[in-house]
Every structure is written in C-alpha cells, then in structure tokens.
mmCIF file of C-alpha atoms in Angstrom:
data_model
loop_
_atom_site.group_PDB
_atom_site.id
_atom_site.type_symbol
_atom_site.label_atom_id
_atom_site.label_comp_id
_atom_site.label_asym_id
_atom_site.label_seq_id
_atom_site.Cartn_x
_atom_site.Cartn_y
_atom_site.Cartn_z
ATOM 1 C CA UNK A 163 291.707 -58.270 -137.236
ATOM 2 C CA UNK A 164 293.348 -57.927 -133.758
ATOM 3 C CA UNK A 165 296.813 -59.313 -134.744
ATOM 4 C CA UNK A 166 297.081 -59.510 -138.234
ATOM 5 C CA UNK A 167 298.867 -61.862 -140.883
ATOM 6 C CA UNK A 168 300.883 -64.537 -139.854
ATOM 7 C CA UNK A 169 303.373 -64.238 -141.041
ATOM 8 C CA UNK A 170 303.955 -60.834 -140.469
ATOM 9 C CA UNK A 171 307.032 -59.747 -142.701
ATOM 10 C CA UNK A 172 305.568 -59.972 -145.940
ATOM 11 C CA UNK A 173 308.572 -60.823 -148.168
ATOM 12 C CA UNK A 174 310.096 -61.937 -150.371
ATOM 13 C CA UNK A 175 311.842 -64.779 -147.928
ATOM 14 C CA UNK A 176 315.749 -65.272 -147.899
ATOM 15 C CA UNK A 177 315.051 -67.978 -150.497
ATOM 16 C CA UNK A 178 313.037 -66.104 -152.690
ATOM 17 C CA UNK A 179 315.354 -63.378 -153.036
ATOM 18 C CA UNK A 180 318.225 -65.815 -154.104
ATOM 19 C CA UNK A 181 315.494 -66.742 -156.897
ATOM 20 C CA UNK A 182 314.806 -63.985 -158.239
ATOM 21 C CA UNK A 183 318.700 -62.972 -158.608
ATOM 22 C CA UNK A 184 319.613 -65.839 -160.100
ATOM 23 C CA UNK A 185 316.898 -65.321 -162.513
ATOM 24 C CA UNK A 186 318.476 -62.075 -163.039
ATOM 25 C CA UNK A 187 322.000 -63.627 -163.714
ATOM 26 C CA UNK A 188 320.789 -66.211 -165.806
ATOM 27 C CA UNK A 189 319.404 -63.577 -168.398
ATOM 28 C CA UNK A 190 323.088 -62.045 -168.874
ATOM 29 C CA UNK A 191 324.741 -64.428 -171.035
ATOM 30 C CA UNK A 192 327.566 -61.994 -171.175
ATOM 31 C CA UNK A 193 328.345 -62.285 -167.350
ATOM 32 C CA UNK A 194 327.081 -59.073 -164.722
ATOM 33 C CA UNK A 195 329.729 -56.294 -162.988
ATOM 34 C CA UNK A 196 329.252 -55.393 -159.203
ATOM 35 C CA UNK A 197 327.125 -52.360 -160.345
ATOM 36 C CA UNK A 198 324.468 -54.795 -162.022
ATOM 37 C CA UNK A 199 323.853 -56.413 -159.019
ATOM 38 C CA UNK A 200 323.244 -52.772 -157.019
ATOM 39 C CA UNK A 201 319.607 -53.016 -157.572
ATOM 40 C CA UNK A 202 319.145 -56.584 -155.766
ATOM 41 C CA UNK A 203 321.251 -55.736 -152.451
ATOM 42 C CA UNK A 204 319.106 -55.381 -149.397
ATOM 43 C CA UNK A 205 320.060 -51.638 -148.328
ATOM 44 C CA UNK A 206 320.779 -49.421 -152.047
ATOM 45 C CA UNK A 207 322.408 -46.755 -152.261
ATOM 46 C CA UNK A 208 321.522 -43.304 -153.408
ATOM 47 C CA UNK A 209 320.146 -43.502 -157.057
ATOM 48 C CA UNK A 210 323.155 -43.760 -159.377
ATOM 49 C CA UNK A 211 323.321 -40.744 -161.750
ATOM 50 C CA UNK A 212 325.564 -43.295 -164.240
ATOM 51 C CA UNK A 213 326.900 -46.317 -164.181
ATOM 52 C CA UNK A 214 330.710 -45.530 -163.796
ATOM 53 C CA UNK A 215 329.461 -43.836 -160.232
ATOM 54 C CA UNK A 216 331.686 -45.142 -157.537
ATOM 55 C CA UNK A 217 329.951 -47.231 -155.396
ATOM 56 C CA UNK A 218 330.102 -46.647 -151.326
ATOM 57 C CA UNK A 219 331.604 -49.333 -149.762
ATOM 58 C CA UNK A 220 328.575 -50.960 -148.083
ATOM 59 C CA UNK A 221 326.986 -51.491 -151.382
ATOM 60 C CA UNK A 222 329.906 -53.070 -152.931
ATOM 61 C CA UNK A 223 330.420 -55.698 -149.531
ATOM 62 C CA UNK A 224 326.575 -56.564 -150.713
ATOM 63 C CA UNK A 225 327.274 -56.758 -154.289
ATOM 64 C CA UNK A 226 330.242 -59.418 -152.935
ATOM 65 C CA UNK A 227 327.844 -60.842 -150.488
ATOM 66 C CA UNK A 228 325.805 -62.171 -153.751
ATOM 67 C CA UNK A 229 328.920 -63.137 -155.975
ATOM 68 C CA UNK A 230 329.705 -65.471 -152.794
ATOM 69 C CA UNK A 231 326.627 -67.052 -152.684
ATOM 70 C CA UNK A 232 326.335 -67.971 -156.013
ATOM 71 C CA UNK A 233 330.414 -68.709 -156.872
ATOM 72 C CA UNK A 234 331.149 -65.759 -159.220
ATOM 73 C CA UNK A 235 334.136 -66.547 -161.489
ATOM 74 C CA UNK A 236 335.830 -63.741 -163.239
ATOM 75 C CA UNK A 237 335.739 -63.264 -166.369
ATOM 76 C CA UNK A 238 337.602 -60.001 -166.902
ATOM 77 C CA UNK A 239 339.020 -57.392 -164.738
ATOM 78 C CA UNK A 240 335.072 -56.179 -164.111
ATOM 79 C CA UNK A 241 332.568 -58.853 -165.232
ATOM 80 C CA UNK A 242 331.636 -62.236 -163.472
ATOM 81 C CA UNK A 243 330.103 -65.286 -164.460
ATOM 82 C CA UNK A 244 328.206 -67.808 -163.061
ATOM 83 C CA UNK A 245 329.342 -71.377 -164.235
ATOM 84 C CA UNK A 246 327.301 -73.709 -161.370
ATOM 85 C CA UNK A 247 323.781 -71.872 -162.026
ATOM 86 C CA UNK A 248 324.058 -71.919 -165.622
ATOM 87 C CA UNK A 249 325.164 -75.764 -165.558
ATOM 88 C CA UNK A 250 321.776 -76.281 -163.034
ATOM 89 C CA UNK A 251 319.680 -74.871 -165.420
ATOM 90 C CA UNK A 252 321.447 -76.707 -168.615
ATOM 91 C CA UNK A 253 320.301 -79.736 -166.479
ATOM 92 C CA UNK A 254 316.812 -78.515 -166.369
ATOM 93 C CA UNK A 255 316.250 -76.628 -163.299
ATOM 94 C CA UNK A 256 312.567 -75.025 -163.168
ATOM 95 C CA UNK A 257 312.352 -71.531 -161.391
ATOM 96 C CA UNK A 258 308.572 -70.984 -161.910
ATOM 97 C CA UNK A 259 307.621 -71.792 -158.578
ATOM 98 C CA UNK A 260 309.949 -69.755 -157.024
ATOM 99 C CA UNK A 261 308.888 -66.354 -159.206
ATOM 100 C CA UNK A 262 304.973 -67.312 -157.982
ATOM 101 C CA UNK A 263 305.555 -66.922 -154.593
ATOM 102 C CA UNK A 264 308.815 -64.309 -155.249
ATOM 103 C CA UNK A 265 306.149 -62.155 -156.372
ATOM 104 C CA UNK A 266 302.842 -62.331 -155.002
ATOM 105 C CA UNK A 267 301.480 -60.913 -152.527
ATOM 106 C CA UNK A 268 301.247 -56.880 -151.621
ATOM 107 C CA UNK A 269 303.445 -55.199 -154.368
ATOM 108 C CA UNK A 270 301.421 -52.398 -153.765
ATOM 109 C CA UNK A 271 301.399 -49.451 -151.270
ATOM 110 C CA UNK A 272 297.606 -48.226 -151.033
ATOM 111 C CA UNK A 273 295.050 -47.936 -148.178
ATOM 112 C CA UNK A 274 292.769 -50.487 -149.909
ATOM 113 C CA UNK A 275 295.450 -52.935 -149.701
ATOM 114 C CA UNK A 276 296.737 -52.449 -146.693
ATOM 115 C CA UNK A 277 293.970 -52.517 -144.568
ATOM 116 C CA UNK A 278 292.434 -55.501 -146.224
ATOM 117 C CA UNK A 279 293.017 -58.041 -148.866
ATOM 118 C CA UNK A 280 291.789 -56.801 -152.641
ATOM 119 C CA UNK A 281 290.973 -60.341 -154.097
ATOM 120 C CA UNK A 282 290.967 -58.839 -157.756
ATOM 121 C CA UNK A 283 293.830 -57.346 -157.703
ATOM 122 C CA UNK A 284 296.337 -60.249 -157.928
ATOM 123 C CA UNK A 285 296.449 -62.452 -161.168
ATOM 124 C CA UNK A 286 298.682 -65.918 -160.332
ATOM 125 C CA UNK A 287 300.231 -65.334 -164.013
ATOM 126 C CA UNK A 288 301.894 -62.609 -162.704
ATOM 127 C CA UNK A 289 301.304 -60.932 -166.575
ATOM 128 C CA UNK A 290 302.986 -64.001 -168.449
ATOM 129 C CA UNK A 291 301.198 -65.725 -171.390
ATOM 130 C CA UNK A 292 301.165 -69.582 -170.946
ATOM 131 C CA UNK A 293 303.775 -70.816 -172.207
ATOM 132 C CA UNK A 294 306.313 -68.050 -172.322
ATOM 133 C CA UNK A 295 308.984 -67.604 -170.682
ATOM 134 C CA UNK A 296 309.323 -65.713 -167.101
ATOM 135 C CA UNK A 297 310.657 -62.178 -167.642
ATOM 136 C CA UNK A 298 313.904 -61.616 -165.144
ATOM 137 C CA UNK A 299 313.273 -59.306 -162.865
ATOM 138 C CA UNK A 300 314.804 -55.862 -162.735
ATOM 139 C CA UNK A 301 315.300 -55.055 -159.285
ATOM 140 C CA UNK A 302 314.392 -56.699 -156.044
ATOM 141 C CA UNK A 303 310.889 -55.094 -155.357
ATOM 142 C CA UNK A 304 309.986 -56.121 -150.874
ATOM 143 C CA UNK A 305 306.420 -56.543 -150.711
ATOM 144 C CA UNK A 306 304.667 -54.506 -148.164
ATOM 145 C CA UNK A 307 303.246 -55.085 -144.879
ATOM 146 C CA UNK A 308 298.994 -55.230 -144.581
ATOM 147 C CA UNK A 309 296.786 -55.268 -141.417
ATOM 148 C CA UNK A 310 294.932 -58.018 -142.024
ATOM 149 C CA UNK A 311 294.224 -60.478 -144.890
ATOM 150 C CA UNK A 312 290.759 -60.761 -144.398
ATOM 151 C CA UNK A 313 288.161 -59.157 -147.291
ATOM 152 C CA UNK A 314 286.996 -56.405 -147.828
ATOM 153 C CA UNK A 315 283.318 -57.593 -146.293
ATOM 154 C CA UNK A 316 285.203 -59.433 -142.970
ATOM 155 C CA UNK A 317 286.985 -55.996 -142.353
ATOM 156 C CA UNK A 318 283.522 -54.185 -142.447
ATOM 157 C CA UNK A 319 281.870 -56.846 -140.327
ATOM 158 C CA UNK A 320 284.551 -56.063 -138.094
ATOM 159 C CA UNK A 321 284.514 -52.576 -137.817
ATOM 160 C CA UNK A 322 280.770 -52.711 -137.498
ATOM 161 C CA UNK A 323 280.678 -55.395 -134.841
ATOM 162 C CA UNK A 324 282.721 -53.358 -132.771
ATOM 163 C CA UNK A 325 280.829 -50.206 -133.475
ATOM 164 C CA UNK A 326 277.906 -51.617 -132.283
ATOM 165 C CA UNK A 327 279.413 -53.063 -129.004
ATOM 166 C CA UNK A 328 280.759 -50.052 -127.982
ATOM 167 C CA UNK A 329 277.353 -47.968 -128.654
ATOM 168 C CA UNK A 330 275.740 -51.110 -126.860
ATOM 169 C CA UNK A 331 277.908 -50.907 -123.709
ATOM 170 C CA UNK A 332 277.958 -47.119 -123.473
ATOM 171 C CA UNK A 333 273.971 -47.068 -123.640
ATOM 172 C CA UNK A 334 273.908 -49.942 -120.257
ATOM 173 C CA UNK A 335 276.119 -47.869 -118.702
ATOM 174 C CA UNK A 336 274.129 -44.356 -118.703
ATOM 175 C CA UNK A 337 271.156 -46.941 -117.621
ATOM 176 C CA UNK A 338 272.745 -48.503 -114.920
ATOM 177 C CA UNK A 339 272.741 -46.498 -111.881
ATOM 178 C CA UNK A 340 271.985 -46.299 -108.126
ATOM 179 C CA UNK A 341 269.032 -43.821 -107.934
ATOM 180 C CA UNK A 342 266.722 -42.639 -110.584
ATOM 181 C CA UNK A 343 268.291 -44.726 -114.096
ATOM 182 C CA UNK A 344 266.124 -46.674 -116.192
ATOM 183 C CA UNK A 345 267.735 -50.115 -114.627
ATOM 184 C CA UNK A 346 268.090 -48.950 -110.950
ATOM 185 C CA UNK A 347 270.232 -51.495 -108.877
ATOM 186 C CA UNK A 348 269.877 -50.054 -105.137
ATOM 187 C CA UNK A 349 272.324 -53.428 -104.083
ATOM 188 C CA UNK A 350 275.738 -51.737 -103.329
ATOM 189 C CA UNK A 351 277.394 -55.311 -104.117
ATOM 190 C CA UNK A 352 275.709 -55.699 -107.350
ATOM 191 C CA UNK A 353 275.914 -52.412 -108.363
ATOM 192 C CA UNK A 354 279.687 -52.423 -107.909
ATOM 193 C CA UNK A 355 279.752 -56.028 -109.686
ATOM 194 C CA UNK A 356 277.746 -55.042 -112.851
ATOM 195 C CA UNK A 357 279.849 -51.922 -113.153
ATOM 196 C CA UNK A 358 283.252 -54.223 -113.035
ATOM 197 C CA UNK A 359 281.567 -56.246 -115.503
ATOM 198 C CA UNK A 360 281.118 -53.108 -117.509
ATOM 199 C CA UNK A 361 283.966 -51.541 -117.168
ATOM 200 C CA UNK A 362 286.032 -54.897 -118.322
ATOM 201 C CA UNK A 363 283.501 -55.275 -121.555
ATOM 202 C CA UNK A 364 284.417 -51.128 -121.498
ATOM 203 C CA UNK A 365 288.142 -52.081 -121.893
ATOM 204 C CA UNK A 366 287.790 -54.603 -124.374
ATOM 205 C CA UNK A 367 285.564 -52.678 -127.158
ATOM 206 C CA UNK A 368 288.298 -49.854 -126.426
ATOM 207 C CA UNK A 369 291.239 -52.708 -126.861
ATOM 208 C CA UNK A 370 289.447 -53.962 -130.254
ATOM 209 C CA UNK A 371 290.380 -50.589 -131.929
ATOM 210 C CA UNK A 372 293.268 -49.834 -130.171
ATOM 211 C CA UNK A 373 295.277 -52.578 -131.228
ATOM 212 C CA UNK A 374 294.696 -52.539 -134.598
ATOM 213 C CA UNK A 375 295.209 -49.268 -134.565
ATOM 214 C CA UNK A 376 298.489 -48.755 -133.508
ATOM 215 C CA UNK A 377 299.528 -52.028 -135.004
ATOM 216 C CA UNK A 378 298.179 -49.989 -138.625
ATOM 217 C CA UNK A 379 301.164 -46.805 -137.418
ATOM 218 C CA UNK A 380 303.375 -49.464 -137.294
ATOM 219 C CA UNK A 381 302.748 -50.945 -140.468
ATOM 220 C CA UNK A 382 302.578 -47.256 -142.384
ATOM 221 C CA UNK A 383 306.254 -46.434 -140.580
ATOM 222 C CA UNK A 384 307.444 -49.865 -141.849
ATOM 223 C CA UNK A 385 306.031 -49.221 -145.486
ATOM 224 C CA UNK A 386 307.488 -46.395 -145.884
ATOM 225 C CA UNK A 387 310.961 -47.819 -145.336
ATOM 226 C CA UNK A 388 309.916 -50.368 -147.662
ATOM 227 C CA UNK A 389 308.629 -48.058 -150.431
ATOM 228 C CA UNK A 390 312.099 -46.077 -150.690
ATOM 229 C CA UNK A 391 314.241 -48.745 -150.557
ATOM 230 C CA UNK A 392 312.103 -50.078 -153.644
ATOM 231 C CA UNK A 393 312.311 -46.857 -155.411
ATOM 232 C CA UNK A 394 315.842 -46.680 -154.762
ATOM 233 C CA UNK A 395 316.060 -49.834 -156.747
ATOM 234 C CA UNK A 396 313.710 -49.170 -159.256
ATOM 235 C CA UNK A 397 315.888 -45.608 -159.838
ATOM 236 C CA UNK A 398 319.132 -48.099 -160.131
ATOM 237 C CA UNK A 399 317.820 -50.310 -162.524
ATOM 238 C CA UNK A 400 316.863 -47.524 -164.671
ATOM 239 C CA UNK A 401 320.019 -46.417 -164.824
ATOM 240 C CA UNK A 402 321.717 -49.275 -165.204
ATOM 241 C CA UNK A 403 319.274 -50.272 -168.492
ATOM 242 C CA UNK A 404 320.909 -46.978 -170.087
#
C-alpha cells in the first residue's frame, strides 16, 4: 500500500516487446514495409491519415531499429522479409509463453484498476479457444501503471486501518493535556514525552496517506503518457488495415 508493485514499470519488458513483433512479422507471409512496423515503435507518430504519409524521421530510425534486430532482408525496393525468424519457427519455436506474459497484466486505464487489483477481470486465455492459434497482435499496446496489487478487500482494510488510527490519535491528543483534560499529566517531562510520542504516531498516520497519495499523481501523469501513445498506435494500425 505504501510503495506499491514491484516491479514498478508495468510492461511489456524489452523481451516481450521483441515477442510480440515477431509475432506480428511472422503473420505477413508476404514480407512488412517500414510503415507496417509504425504501430510497434516505442514513441508513434501522429496518426497516419494513409499509408503513403511520409513518415518523420524519428519514426523511420525506429522502424530501422526493429529491421536490425531481427535481420530484415529486402525483398523489393519497399518490403522486407524475415528469413532467420521464419526458419526458427519452421524448426518449431513456441511463442505462447511469451504472448501470456506480453499481455497480461493492466491493459486497462480505470480507477478500479488502478488503485487495486480486479481479480475477475483478467482471463489467462487472453480470449483464445484451446487449441487455436494466437492472434498477432496489431499494435504494441504498454500496460499501465497501478498503486498497488493488493484486492479490492486489502485496499479497504487499508484505508480503514488508517482511518481509524488517525481518529484514534487525534482523540488522545485533545485528552492529553496539562490542566483540566480528561488524562491530565501535570509532569512537565512526561507531558513533553507523551506529546513527542504523539506527534511521531501524528506524522506517521499523516505519512500513510501521503505517500500513496502522491505516488497515485504520479501514476495518473504516467498513464496518461501511456494511454496516448497506445491510441496513437491503435489509430496507426487502423489505418494501416485499410
């Protein structure tokens, strides 16, 4: 509750995100162009109004940055296959794995799941029958950050815990006093060491909601970042599907 997931960025992981693209790649038996791999790239572009746009010229070094990685070999003056991938999975290379943990986790950008974790929302099929083959993904979709993963019922216990310490505290305080309070201490020492002791307990309820709190402005500033670059993508690939 204090600190949060560990650990904290959510996803996908460098390795995941070479997964899911080579799923991508290995679903065009034709061979991809630069602008099919716009949608995958970690900063897109604009949304593409068609697909002869020009692209800028940090979008294009990303588009390279992938056809490095994975050895693209020209096939014509704009298209690019893969030979070493496709040979990998001629030779029987499973990706499953990698999709399950490509994409679970929070695809989802709502209050419910960012504050804590909704246990019914996430189905470890990720929508596939058994049996059938994964569907390639269409864009590279980050998952978004969360403030804790505990359940619904631990983040209540939480908040109510600390509700009650803080009520608690406050009420000691008001009765704690030199003259004429319901727990008189006339001792200057004590007096002055039960207030410390109050005062610290003080700081602490204040710290347990604090924390989290600007930790959760954090997290909403980060998301947001997150949720256009997705859209961006999502806007790509729909243009790029025709």
């Amino acid at each position: 509750f204090l600190f949060g997931p560990t650990p904290f960025w959510p996803g996908p992981s460098d390795v995941e995100k070479w997964n899911l693209i080579e799923r991508f790649i290995l679903s065009r038996e034709n061979g991809i162009t630069l602008s099919d791999l716009v949608p995958f790239i970690d900063n897109p572009p604009p949304i593409m109004e068609d697909q002869g746009s020009t692209l800028p010229s940090h979008t294009v070094s990303g588009c390279l940055h992938i056809l490095a990685h994975f050895n693209g070999v020209p096939i014509s003056s704009s298209r690019f296959a893969f030979p070493e991938i496709v040979a990998e999975r001629e030779n029987g290379t499973n990706f499953d794995n990698h999709q399950n943990s490509a994409e679970s986790g929070n695809s989802e950008m709502r209050w419910e799941s960012i504050l804590y974790e909704n246990q019914s929302g996430f189905s470890s099929s990720n929508g596939r029958t058994l049996g059938t083959a994964p569907k390639p993904p269409e864009y590279l979709h980050e998952k978004y950050h969360v403030l804790t993963k505990l359940s619904r019922k631990e983040f209540g216990q939480c908040i109510c815990l600390n509700l009650f310490n803080i009520i608690g505290i406050l009420l000691l305080q008001n009765a704690i006093s030199k003259e004429g309070s319901m727990l008189e201490i006339k001792n200057t020492t004590a007096f002055a060491f039960v207030s410390g002791i109050f005062s610290l307990l003080s700081f602490y309820a204040k710290f347990f909601f604090c924390l989290p709190l600007a930790r959760l402005i954090f997290v909403i500033t980060v998301n947001f970042g997150i949720k256009q670059r997705n859209e961006k993508r999502h806007g790509i690939a729909k243009v790029m599907a025709g």
